[in-house]
Coordinates of C-alpha atoms in Angstrom, one line a residue:
M16 CA 21.2 -21.6 -4.0
P17 CA 22.1 -25.2 -4.6
H18 CA 21.4 -26.9 -7.9
G19 CA 20.5 -30.6 -8.2
P20 CA 19.6 -33.0 -10.9
S21 CA 16.4 -32.4 -12.8
R22 CA 13.8 -34.8 -14.2
R23 CA 12.1 -32.1 -16.2
T24 CA 10.8 -32.5 -19.7
L25 CA 11.5 -29.5 -21.9
L26 CA 8.7 -27.5 -23.5
T27 CA 9.9 -24.3 -25.0
A28 CA 7.2 -21.8 -24.6
G29 CA 6.7 -18.0 -24.4
G30 CA 4.5 -15.0 -25.1
V31 CA 4.8 -13.1 -28.3
G32 CA 5.0 -9.7 -26.6
L33 CA 6.1 -7.1 -29.2
G34 CA 7.8 -9.5 -31.5
A35 CA 5.0 -9.7 -34.1
A36 CA 5.0 -6.0 -34.5
A37 CA 8.7 -5.8 -35.1
L38 CA 9.1 -8.8 -37.3
G39 CA 6.0 -8.8 -39.4
A40 CA 2.3 -9.7 -38.9
F41 CA 1.3 -13.2 -38.2
G42 CA -1.3 -14.9 -40.4
A43 CA -4.6 -16.1 -39.1
P44 CA -4.6 -19.6 -37.5
R45 CA -5.2 -22.4 -39.9
P46 CA -8.7 -24.0 -39.8
Q47 CA -7.4 -27.3 -38.5
Q48 CA -5.5 -25.6 -35.6
A49 CA -8.3 -26.0 -33.1
D50 CA -8.4 -29.8 -33.7
A51 CA -4.6 -29.9 -33.4
A52 CA -4.7 -27.9 -30.1
A53 CA -7.3 -30.3 -28.7
A54 CA -5.0 -33.2 -29.4
L55 CA -1.9 -31.6 -27.9
T56 CA -3.4 -29.7 -25.0
F57 CA -5.9 -30.2 -22.2
A58 CA -8.8 -28.4 -23.8
S59 CA -11.4 -26.4 -21.8
P60 CA -15.1 -26.9 -22.2
R61 CA -16.6 -25.0 -25.1
L62 CA -18.3 -21.8 -23.7
T63 CA -20.5 -19.1 -25.1
P64 CA -18.7 -15.7 -24.8
Y65 CA -20.3 -12.5 -23.6
V66 CA -23.0 -13.9 -21.3
D67 CA -21.6 -12.8 -18.0
E68 CA -21.3 -9.1 -16.9
L69 CA -17.9 -7.7 -16.2
P70 CA -17.3 -7.6 -12.4
V71 CA -15.3 -4.7 -10.9
A72 CA -13.3 -5.3 -7.8
P73 CA -14.0 -3.2 -4.7
V74 CA -11.5 -0.4 -3.8
L75 CA -9.5 -0.4 -0.6
T76 CA -7.7 2.7 0.8
G77 CA -5.6 3.3 3.9
D78 CA -3.4 0.9 5.9
R79 CA -4.8 -2.6 5.7
T80 CA -4.3 -6.2 6.7
I81 CA -5.2 -8.4 3.7
T82 CA -5.7 -12.1 4.1
T83 CA -4.4 -14.5 1.4
A84 CA -6.7 -17.5 1.5
A85 CA -8.7 -20.1 -0.3
S86 CA -11.9 -19.1 -1.9
T87 CA -14.4 -20.2 -4.5
H88 CA -15.5 -18.6 -7.8
R89 CA -17.6 -19.3 -10.9
F90 CA -15.7 -18.2 -14.0
H91 CA -18.7 -18.5 -16.4
R92 CA -22.4 -19.2 -16.0
D93 CA -22.0 -22.6 -17.6
L94 CA -19.0 -23.7 -15.4
G95 CA -19.2 -25.2 -12.0
V96 CA -17.9 -23.5 -8.9
A97 CA -14.1 -23.6 -8.8
K98 CA -11.7 -23.6 -5.9
T99 CA -9.5 -20.5 -6.0
W100 CA -7.1 -18.3 -4.0
S101 CA -7.6 -14.7 -3.5
Y102 CA -6.6 -11.6 -1.5
G103 CA -9.0 -9.9 0.9
G104 CA -11.9 -12.3 0.8
Q105 CA -12.6 -11.9 -2.9
P106 CA -13.8 -14.8 -5.0
Y107 CA -10.7 -14.6 -7.2
Q108 CA -7.7 -12.3 -7.4
G109 CA -7.9 -9.2 -5.1
P110 CA -9.4 -5.8 -4.4
T111 CA -8.1 -2.7 -6.1
I112 CA -5.8 -0.9 -3.7
E113 CA -5.8 2.9 -4.1
A114 CA -3.1 5.1 -2.7
H115 CA -2.0 8.7 -3.1
R116 CA 1.5 10.1 -3.9
G117 CA 3.4 11.1 -0.9
E118 CA 1.2 9.3 1.5
P119 CA 2.9 6.1 2.8
L120 CA 0.8 3.0 3.0
T121 CA 1.3 0.0 5.3
L122 CA 0.0 -3.3 4.0
T123 CA 0.1 -6.6 6.0
F124 CA -0.5 -9.8 4.0
S125 CA -1.3 -12.9 6.0
N126 CA -0.9 -16.3 4.5
A127 CA -4.1 -18.2 5.7
I128 CA -4.0 -20.8 2.9
D129 CA -5.2 -24.2 4.1
G130 CA -5.6 -27.5 2.4
G131 CA -2.3 -27.3 0.5
H132 CA -1.5 -25.8 -2.9
L133 CA -4.4 -25.5 -5.3
F134 CA -2.0 -27.0 -7.9
A135 CA -0.1 -29.3 -5.6
A136 CA 0.5 -31.9 -8.4
D137 CA 2.0 -29.2 -10.6
V138 CA 4.7 -28.1 -8.2
D139 CA 8.2 -28.9 -9.6
P140 CA 10.6 -29.2 -6.6
T141 CA 13.6 -29.3 -8.9
L142 CA 13.2 -25.6 -9.6
E143 CA 15.3 -23.2 -7.6
G144 CA 13.5 -22.2 -4.4
A145 CA 10.7 -24.8 -4.7
S146 CA 10.4 -27.9 -2.6
E147 CA 8.0 -30.8 -1.8
L148 CA 6.8 -28.7 1.1
D149 CA 5.2 -26.3 -1.3
R150 CA 2.6 -28.9 -2.1
T151 CA 1.2 -28.9 1.4
Q152 CA 2.4 -25.6 2.8
P153 CA 2.7 -23.1 -0.1
R154 CA 4.9 -20.0 0.4
T155 CA 3.7 -16.5 -0.5
T156 CA 5.1 -13.1 -0.8
V157 CA 3.7 -9.9 -2.4
H158 CA 5.4 -7.7 -4.9
V159 CA 3.9 -4.4 -5.9
H160 CA 4.9 -4.4 -9.5
G161 CA 6.2 -1.0 -10.7
A162 CA 6.5 0.5 -7.2
V163 CA 9.6 2.4 -6.0
T164 CA 9.9 0.6 -2.7
P165 CA 12.6 -0.1 -0.1
P166 CA 14.2 -3.6 -0.5
E167 CA 12.5 -5.0 2.6
A168 CA 9.1 -4.1 1.2
D169 CA 9.6 -5.2 -2.4
G170 CA 8.3 -8.8 -2.1
H171 CA 11.7 -10.4 -2.6
P172 CA 11.2 -13.9 -4.1
E173 CA 13.3 -15.4 -1.3
D174 CA 11.5 -13.5 1.5
T175 CA 8.4 -15.7 1.8
V176 CA 6.0 -17.0 4.5
R177 CA 4.2 -20.3 4.8
P178 CA 0.6 -20.7 6.1
G179 CA 0.2 -19.0 9.4
G180 CA 2.8 -16.3 8.7
A181 CA 2.4 -12.7 7.7
M182 CA 4.5 -10.0 6.1
T183 CA 4.1 -6.2 6.6
Y184 CA 5.2 -3.8 3.8
R185 CA 5.4 0.0 4.0
H186 CA 5.2 1.6 0.6
P187 CA 6.3 5.3 0.4
N188 CA 4.3 6.0 -2.8
G189 CA 6.8 8.7 -3.8
Q190 CA 6.4 8.3 -7.5
D191 CA 4.1 9.7 -10.2
A192 CA 0.5 8.5 -10.4
A193 CA 0.5 5.2 -12.2
H194 CA -1.3 1.9 -12.7
L195 CA 0.7 -0.6 -10.6
W196 CA -0.3 -4.1 -9.7
Y197 CA 0.4 -6.5 -6.9
H198 CA 1.0 -10.2 -7.3
D199 CA 2.7 -13.2 -5.6
H200 CA 6.5 -13.6 -6.2
A201 CA 7.4 -16.7 -4.3
M202 CA 10.5 -18.2 -5.9
G203 CA 9.8 -21.4 -8.0
I204 CA 6.0 -21.3 -7.7
T205 CA 5.1 -17.8 -8.8
R206 CA 3.5 -19.1 -12.0
L207 CA 1.2 -21.4 -10.0
N208 CA 0.3 -18.9 -7.3
A209 CA -0.7 -16.3 -10.0
V210 CA -3.0 -18.6 -11.8
A211 CA -4.5 -19.7 -8.5
G212 CA -5.6 -16.1 -8.1
L213 CA -2.9 -14.0 -6.3
A214 CA -2.9 -10.8 -8.3
G215 CA -4.7 -7.4 -8.0
T216 CA -4.7 -3.8 -9.1
Y217 CA -2.8 -1.0 -7.3
L218 CA -3.7 2.5 -8.5
L219 CA -1.5 5.4 -7.3
R220 CA -3.1 8.8 -7.6
D221 CA -1.6 12.3 -7.3
E222 CA -2.8 15.9 -7.4
Y223 CA -3.2 15.8 -11.2
D224 CA -4.6 12.3 -11.7
T225 CA -7.0 12.2 -8.7
G226 CA -9.4 9.6 -10.1
T227 CA -12.3 12.0 -9.1
A228 CA -14.6 14.2 -11.2
G229 CA -12.9 17.5 -12.1
N230 CA -9.4 16.1 -12.2
R231 CA -6.9 18.5 -13.8
L232 CA -6.3 16.2 -16.7
G233 CA -10.0 16.0 -17.7
L234 CA -9.9 12.2 -17.9
P235 CA -12.9 10.0 -17.4
S236 CA -13.4 9.1 -13.7
G237 CA -15.7 7.3 -11.3
E238 CA -17.9 4.8 -13.2
F239 CA -16.2 5.8 -16.4
E240 CA -12.8 4.6 -15.2
V241 CA -12.6 0.8 -15.2
P242 CA -9.6 -1.6 -14.5
L243 CA -9.4 -4.5 -16.9
T244 CA -7.2 -7.4 -15.8
L245 CA -6.6 -9.8 -18.8
A246 CA -5.6 -13.4 -18.1
D247 CA -5.9 -16.4 -20.2
R248 CA -7.0 -19.5 -18.3
R249 CA -7.8 -23.2 -18.9
F250 CA -10.5 -25.2 -17.1
L251 CA -11.6 -28.8 -16.4
A252 CA -15.0 -30.0 -17.2
D253 CA -16.3 -29.3 -13.7
G254 CA -15.2 -25.6 -13.9
S255 CA -12.0 -26.0 -11.9
L256 CA -8.9 -24.2 -13.0
N257 CA -6.4 -26.4 -14.9
F258 CA -2.8 -25.3 -14.8
R259 CA -1.7 -27.8 -17.4
T260 CA -1.3 -26.9 -21.1
A261 CA 0.5 -29.5 -23.0
R262 CA -0.2 -33.2 -22.8
K263 CA 3.4 -34.1 -23.6
V264 CA 4.7 -32.7 -20.3
P265 CA 4.2 -35.1 -17.3
Q266 CA 2.4 -33.5 -14.4
G267 CA 4.8 -32.2 -11.8
H268 CA 7.4 -31.1 -14.3
W269 CA 8.2 -27.5 -15.3
E270 CA 6.0 -27.0 -18.4
G271 CA 7.6 -24.0 -20.0
G272 CA 4.5 -21.8 -20.4
M273 CA 0.9 -21.9 -19.2
F274 CA -1.3 -20.9 -22.1
G275 CA -5.1 -20.7 -21.5
D276 CA -7.6 -21.4 -24.3
L277 CA -10.2 -19.1 -22.8
M278 CA -9.9 -15.4 -21.9
T279 CA -10.8 -14.0 -18.5
V280 CA -11.2 -10.3 -17.8
N281 CA -11.5 -9.4 -14.1
G282 CA -11.9 -13.1 -13.4
V283 CA -14.8 -13.9 -15.8
V284 CA -14.6 -15.7 -19.1
S285 CA -15.2 -13.2 -22.0
P286 CA -17.6 -10.9 -20.2
Y287 CA -19.6 -7.9 -21.4
L288 CA -19.8 -4.3 -20.1
K289 CA -22.7 -2.0 -20.5
V290 CA -21.4 1.5 -21.6
A291 CA -23.0 4.9 -21.9
R292 CA -22.5 7.1 -25.0
G293 CA -19.2 8.9 -24.3
F294 CA -15.6 8.4 -23.2
Y295 CA -14.3 5.7 -20.9
R296 CA -10.8 5.2 -19.3
F297 CA -9.6 1.6 -19.1
R298 CA -6.6 0.7 -17.0
V299 CA -5.5 -2.5 -18.8
L300 CA -3.2 -5.1 -17.3
N301 CA -1.8 -8.2 -18.9
A302 CA -1.7 -10.6 -15.9
S303 CA -1.3 -13.7 -18.1
N304 CA 1.6 -16.0 -17.3
A305 CA 2.9 -16.1 -20.9
R306 CA 0.5 -14.9 -23.5
G307 CA 0.9 -11.5 -25.3
Y308 CA -1.9 -9.7 -27.0
R309 CA -2.6 -7.4 -30.0
L310 CA -5.7 -5.6 -28.9
F311 CA -8.1 -3.8 -31.2
F312 CA -11.8 -3.2 -31.6
S313 CA -13.9 -5.4 -33.9
N314 CA -15.0 -2.3 -35.9
Q315 CA -11.4 -1.1 -36.2
M316 CA -12.2 2.2 -34.4
A317 CA -9.4 4.4 -33.1
F318 CA -8.7 5.1 -29.4
W319 CA -6.1 6.9 -27.3
V320 CA -3.3 5.6 -25.1
V321 CA -2.7 8.2 -22.4
G322 CA -0.3 6.3 -20.2
T323 CA 2.1 3.3 -19.8
D324 CA 3.4 1.3 -16.9
G325 CA 5.0 4.2 -15.0
G326 CA 2.3 6.9 -15.7
L327 CA 1.2 9.4 -18.2
L328 CA 2.6 10.1 -21.7
D329 CA 3.4 13.6 -22.6
A330 CA 0.4 13.6 -25.0
P331 CA -2.3 11.0 -26.0
A332 CA -1.2 8.6 -28.7
R333 CA -4.1 7.8 -31.1
T334 CA -4.0 4.3 -32.6
T335 CA -6.2 1.4 -33.7
S336 CA -4.3 -1.3 -32.0
V337 CA -1.8 -1.9 -29.2
R338 CA 0.4 -4.8 -28.1
L339 CA 0.6 -5.9 -24.5
A340 CA 3.2 -8.4 -23.1
P341 CA 2.9 -10.1 -19.7
G342 CA 3.3 -7.6 -16.9
E343 CA 2.7 -4.5 -19.0
R344 CA -0.1 -2.0 -18.5
L345 CA -1.7 0.5 -20.8
D346 CA -4.0 3.4 -19.9
L347 CA -6.6 3.8 -22.7
V348 CA -9.4 6.3 -23.4
V349 CA -12.1 5.0 -25.7
D350 CA -15.1 6.8 -27.2
F351 CA -18.4 5.0 -27.3
G352 CA -20.3 8.0 -28.5
S353 CA -21.6 6.3 -31.6
L354 CA -22.8 3.2 -29.8
T355 CA -26.6 3.3 -29.6
A356 CA -28.7 1.3 -27.2
G357 CA -28.4 -2.4 -27.9
D358 CA -25.4 -2.0 -30.3
H359 CA -22.1 -3.6 -29.3
V360 CA -18.5 -3.6 -30.2
D361 CA -15.9 -6.2 -29.1
L362 CA -12.3 -5.8 -27.9
T363 CA -10.5 -8.7 -29.5
N364 CA -7.0 -10.2 -30.0
D365 CA -5.2 -11.8 -33.0
Q366 CA -1.7 -12.2 -31.7
Q367 CA -0.3 -15.6 -32.5
E368 CA 2.3 -17.2 -30.3
S369 CA 5.9 -18.0 -31.3
P370 CA 6.3 -20.8 -33.9
E371 CA 7.9 -23.0 -31.2
V372 CA 4.9 -22.7 -29.0
V373 CA 2.4 -23.3 -31.8
A374 CA 4.4 -26.4 -32.9
A375 CA 4.2 -27.8 -29.4
T376 CA 0.7 -26.9 -28.5
A377 CA -1.1 -25.5 -31.6
V378 CA -2.5 -22.8 -29.3
A379 CA -4.4 -20.1 -31.1
P380 CA -5.1 -16.5 -30.1
T381 CA -7.8 -16.0 -27.5
A382 CA -10.0 -13.7 -29.7
D383 CA -13.0 -13.1 -27.5
I384 CA -11.8 -10.6 -24.9
L385 CA -14.6 -8.2 -23.9
R386 CA -17.9 -7.0 -25.4
F387 CA -19.2 -3.4 -24.9
V388 CA -22.9 -3.1 -25.1
G389 CA -24.5 0.4 -25.5
T390 CA -27.2 1.6 -23.1
G391 CA -28.0 4.8 -25.0
A392 CA -27.5 6.8 -21.8
R393 CA -25.4 10.0 -21.8
G394 CA -21.9 9.4 -20.5
F395 CA -18.7 11.3 -20.0
A396 CA -18.6 13.9 -22.8
T397 CA -15.1 15.3 -22.7
P398 CA -12.4 13.9 -25.1
P399 CA -8.9 13.4 -23.8
P400 CA -6.7 16.6 -23.7
T401 CA -4.1 17.3 -26.3
V402 CA -1.4 17.6 -23.7
L403 CA -1.0 15.5 -20.5
R404 CA 2.4 16.7 -19.3
G405 CA 4.6 19.8 -19.6
A406 CA 2.0 22.6 -19.5
A407 CA 0.8 24.8 -16.7
G408 CA -1.2 22.9 -14.1
L409 CA 0.0 19.6 -15.4
P410 CA 2.9 17.2 -14.4
A411 CA 6.4 17.9 -15.8
A412 CA 7.2 16.6 -19.2
L413 CA 9.1 13.4 -19.5
P414 CA 12.9 14.1 -19.6
A415 CA 14.6 14.2 -23.0
L416 CA 16.3 11.0 -24.0
P417 CA 20.1 11.0 -24.2
A418 CA 22.0 11.1 -27.4
A419 CA 23.3 7.8 -28.7
G420 CA 26.6 6.7 -27.2
T421 CA 26.6 9.2 -24.3
L422 CA 25.9 6.7 -21.6
P423 CA 27.6 3.4 -20.5
R424 CA 26.0 0.3 -22.1
R425 CA 25.3 -3.0 -20.4
I426 CA 24.7 -6.0 -22.7
V427 CA 22.2 -8.5 -21.5
T428 CA 21.9 -11.7 -23.6
L429 CA 18.6 -13.6 -23.7
T430 CA 19.5 -17.1 -24.8
P431 CA 17.6 -20.1 -26.2
A432 CA 16.9 -23.3 -24.3
T433 CA 19.7 -25.8 -23.7
A434 CA 19.1 -29.6 -23.9
P435 CA 16.8 -31.1 -21.3
G436 CA 18.3 -31.7 -17.9
W437 CA 20.2 -29.6 -15.3
P438 CA 21.9 -27.2 -15.8
P439 CA 18.7 -25.6 -16.8
A440 CA 16.3 -26.7 -19.5
G441 CA 15.0 -23.2 -20.0
M442 CA 16.2 -19.9 -21.3
M443 CA 18.8 -17.8 -19.5
M444 CA 20.0 -14.2 -19.0
N445 CA 23.8 -13.7 -19.6
N446 CA 24.1 -17.5 -19.4
L447 CA 23.7 -17.3 -15.6
R448 CA 21.4 -19.0 -13.1
Y449 CA 19.8 -17.2 -10.2
G450 CA 22.5 -18.3 -7.7
D451 CA 25.4 -17.6 -10.1
G452 CA 27.6 -14.5 -9.9
P453 CA 28.5 -11.9 -10.6
V454 CA 25.6 -9.9 -9.2
L455 CA 25.1 -6.7 -11.2
T456 CA 26.0 -3.5 -9.3
P457 CA 25.0 -0.3 -11.1
R458 CA 25.7 2.8 -9.0
Q459 CA 23.2 5.1 -7.4
G460 CA 22.5 8.3 -9.2
T461 CA 23.7 7.0 -12.6
A462 CA 22.1 6.0 -15.8
E463 CA 22.9 3.2 -18.2
V464 CA 21.7 1.9 -21.6
W465 CA 20.7 -1.8 -21.3
E466 CA 20.8 -3.7 -24.5
F467 CA 18.6 -6.8 -24.4
V468 CA 20.1 -9.0 -27.1
N469 CA 17.4 -11.7 -27.7
A470 CA 19.3 -14.5 -29.3
S471 CA 16.4 -16.9 -28.5
P472 CA 13.5 -17.7 -30.9
E473 CA 10.9 -16.3 -28.4
P474 CA 10.0 -12.9 -27.1
H475 CA 10.8 -12.0 -23.4
P476 CA 9.2 -9.1 -21.5
M477 CA 11.9 -7.9 -19.2
H478 CA 11.1 -6.4 -15.8
L479 CA 13.4 -4.6 -13.4
H480 CA 12.3 -4.1 -9.8
L481 CA 12.6 -0.6 -8.3
V482 CA 13.6 1.3 -11.4
H483 CA 11.9 2.5 -14.5
M484 CA 13.0 2.4 -18.2
R485 CA 12.5 4.3 -21.4
I486 CA 12.6 2.4 -24.7
L487 CA 15.3 3.9 -27.0
D488 CA 15.0 1.7 -30.0
R489 CA 14.9 -1.9 -31.4
Q490 CA 17.1 -3.3 -34.1
V491 CA 17.2 -6.6 -36.0
F492 CA 20.4 -8.6 -35.8
D493 CA 21.6 -11.9 -37.3
A494 CA 21.0 -14.1 -34.3
A495 CA 22.3 -17.3 -36.0
A496 CA 25.6 -15.7 -37.0
Y497 CA 25.9 -14.1 -33.5
R498 CA 25.5 -17.5 -31.8
K499 CA 27.8 -19.2 -34.3
A500 CA 30.6 -16.7 -33.8
N501 CA 30.2 -16.6 -30.1
P502 CA 29.8 -20.1 -28.8
R503 CA 28.0 -20.1 -25.4
P504 CA 30.0 -21.6 -22.6
A505 CA 28.6 -24.0 -20.0
P506 CA 25.8 -22.5 -17.9
G507 CA 27.1 -20.5 -15.0
T508 CA 29.8 -18.7 -17.0
A509 CA 28.9 -15.1 -17.8
W510 CA 28.3 -14.6 -21.6
S511 CA 27.3 -11.3 -23.1
P512 CA 29.2 -10.7 -26.4
S513 CA 28.5 -7.4 -28.3
P514 CA 25.9 -7.7 -31.1
D515 CA 27.4 -4.7 -33.0
A516 CA 28.9 -6.8 -35.8
Y517 CA 25.6 -8.6 -36.5
L518 CA 23.2 -5.6 -36.6
L519 CA 20.9 -5.4 -39.6
G520 CA 19.1 -2.4 -41.0
T521 CA 18.4 0.7 -39.0
A522 CA 17.2 1.0 -35.4
Q523 CA 13.4 1.6 -35.0
P524 CA 12.0 4.0 -32.3
P525 CA 9.3 2.7 -30.0
Q526 CA 5.7 3.1 -31.0
A527 CA 4.2 6.4 -29.7
W528 CA 2.0 4.5 -27.3
E529 CA 5.0 2.8 -25.6
A530 CA 7.2 5.9 -25.4
G531 CA 6.5 6.6 -21.8
T532 CA 8.0 5.4 -18.5
K533 CA 8.2 1.6 -18.4
D534 CA 9.0 -1.1 -15.8
T535 CA 8.4 -4.0 -18.3
V536 CA 9.6 -4.0 -21.8
G537 CA 8.9 -6.4 -24.6
C538 CA 12.1 -7.8 -26.3
P539 CA 11.3 -9.5 -29.6
P540 CA 13.3 -12.5 -30.8
G541 CA 16.2 -11.7 -33.2
M542 CA 16.3 -8.1 -32.1
V543 CA 18.4 -5.9 -29.8
T544 CA 16.1 -3.8 -27.6
R545 CA 17.8 -0.8 -26.1
V546 CA 16.4 0.9 -23.0
L547 CA 17.5 3.8 -20.8
V548 CA 17.6 2.8 -17.1
R549 CA 18.3 5.4 -14.3
F550 CA 19.3 4.1 -10.9
P551 CA 18.1 6.6 -8.2
A552 CA 20.2 7.6 -5.2
A553 CA 19.2 7.1 -1.5
A554 CA 18.9 10.9 -1.0
E555 CA 16.2 11.2 -3.6
L556 CA 14.4 8.0 -2.6
G557 CA 14.3 8.6 1.1
F558 CA 15.6 5.1 1.8
D559 CA 18.8 3.2 1.1
P560 CA 18.2 0.9 -1.9
D561 CA 21.3 -1.1 -1.0
A562 CA 20.4 -1.8 2.7
S563 CA 20.4 -5.4 3.8
F564 CA 17.4 -6.8 5.5
A565 CA 16.4 -9.9 7.3
A566 CA 14.1 -12.3 5.5
M567 CA 11.3 -14.2 7.3
D568 CA 13.6 -17.2 7.7
G569 CA 16.4 -15.1 9.2
M570 CA 18.6 -15.0 6.1
R571 CA 20.1 -11.6 5.2
L572 CA 19.1 -10.4 1.8
R573 CA 20.2 -7.3 -0.2
G574 CA 19.1 -5.7 -3.4
Y575 CA 16.4 -6.4 -5.9
V576 CA 15.7 -8.8 -8.8
W577 CA 15.2 -8.5 -12.5
H578 CA 13.7 -11.1 -14.7
C579 CA 11.6 -12.1 -17.7
H580 CA 7.9 -11.6 -16.9
I581 CA 6.8 -14.8 -18.5
L582 CA 6.2 -16.3 -15.1
D583 CA 7.1 -19.8 -16.2
H584 CA 10.5 -18.5 -17.4
E585 CA 11.0 -16.5 -14.2
D586 CA 10.4 -19.7 -12.2
D587 CA 13.0 -21.5 -14.2
C588 CA 16.2 -19.6 -14.9
M589 CA 15.3 -16.1 -16.2
M590 CA 15.7 -14.2 -12.9
A591 CA 18.8 -12.6 -11.5
R592 CA 19.8 -10.4 -8.6
Y593 CA 21.2 -6.9 -8.7
R594 CA 22.3 -4.2 -6.2
I595 CA 22.4 -0.4 -6.5
G596 CA 25.8 0.4 -5.0
T597 CA 27.1 3.7 -3.8

């Protein structure tokens, strides 16, 4: 795609992802941080947490036509009614779509948005794919994140429709049961469309994880299985959504990262949920644009992680905290058996953003996530099983990881921001922009080790469409020496030098709760994150992943994309194309 001059102001921003865990704990925010944040950012009204009950989206099954349209929603009892976007007539975001493995599902999404973009003034037409027309006729597309889907049904960022158009996707649902999600992916305005409300949960079931009482896994179901969509947001005094974070960035310029100062769960600011005495299963999604979380309970109680992005772990991992980068999901089982009527416990967060973000905005962790209030009633009484995979009547165990050095490696550099102006102001992957070559072409039926070399000062959650990953390890390296010894050429020239000579210490395995199948992986700054990626062949998929297809505007497209899932980075230059060749 063509590149033109930019008038953007640089604001380096990002979510912490897993960086704090790998590089050491962050200290608590300084007392003066709130005042500093108010001076540097557009602060939301002060609101009392835990006064609104957690809503749960309705569930849709079977082939559907879902309308993308303007709506209205009240995010907190003390806020006015806000204009929003949503899927399927919801006040905000979308219904939960439930499908079953092996049963194809056809979904048609129509773009019925009228009145222009909800954040028309925040559109930056200098970003690739964006234009002035997006202010009045915003484009949409729908990506089912984590789905193994033919290229024409993947929600390609260049395959979009404007108001009045519609797109039909057929999802084969041939993979294991998992917590997927669907969201807008329109190139250059994804970050805006997501905050406006274009996201929803997609639960894929199978014969083991049916979501019904008596499922073979013995996991909580029905009212005891609850999706939790986490998203930080910012509001104006009248209750309207405010996309802008930093006062230093003029409106209409790419802002680097949207960080909310209030937390929403399922579209409500810091809600509460009434819980019975017993076990609950929470399908947790980080749908924030840029913010990462370290989640734990206020009483430090332990809980279990039973699954990751791509499905179940081999066995539950017991822990007292987890980290969740943008785009990641975790499947949690929590025991509220000791919570008597009227007692409560809070799910909270203390993850600080990167020093660069804090310096620019003074943003602090959104601590008030969700309160659980005991009812005293009897609930689901069965604890999670000791084994989830690999035993009789259960799914097959996850494949063993390969020995080090037995597979080809592909080095991917994640580089820091350049000076303001075009070529891009933001971070890059392999020093390339979206329209630059070469396009990666791994082969069908092969596996590779991808090494994400994060030479930037910020974490980046990396997401590959179509395929899944397994984290092998992470290792610290001397990023400053690496950059000094390997000067980066002008943007547009591929740059991926080996980090081997700059590695420090020993490689660390993933946490037990992130050892499953992943489609999004947190890559901390100053570390090499190694993942196993397997590229499936057409014969096992039932479709050709390298088939070309016609976009809505008639352009021929081919392949998939991979990108940072900080949506603001994705809209800038941290997205690239790849094909799976034969």
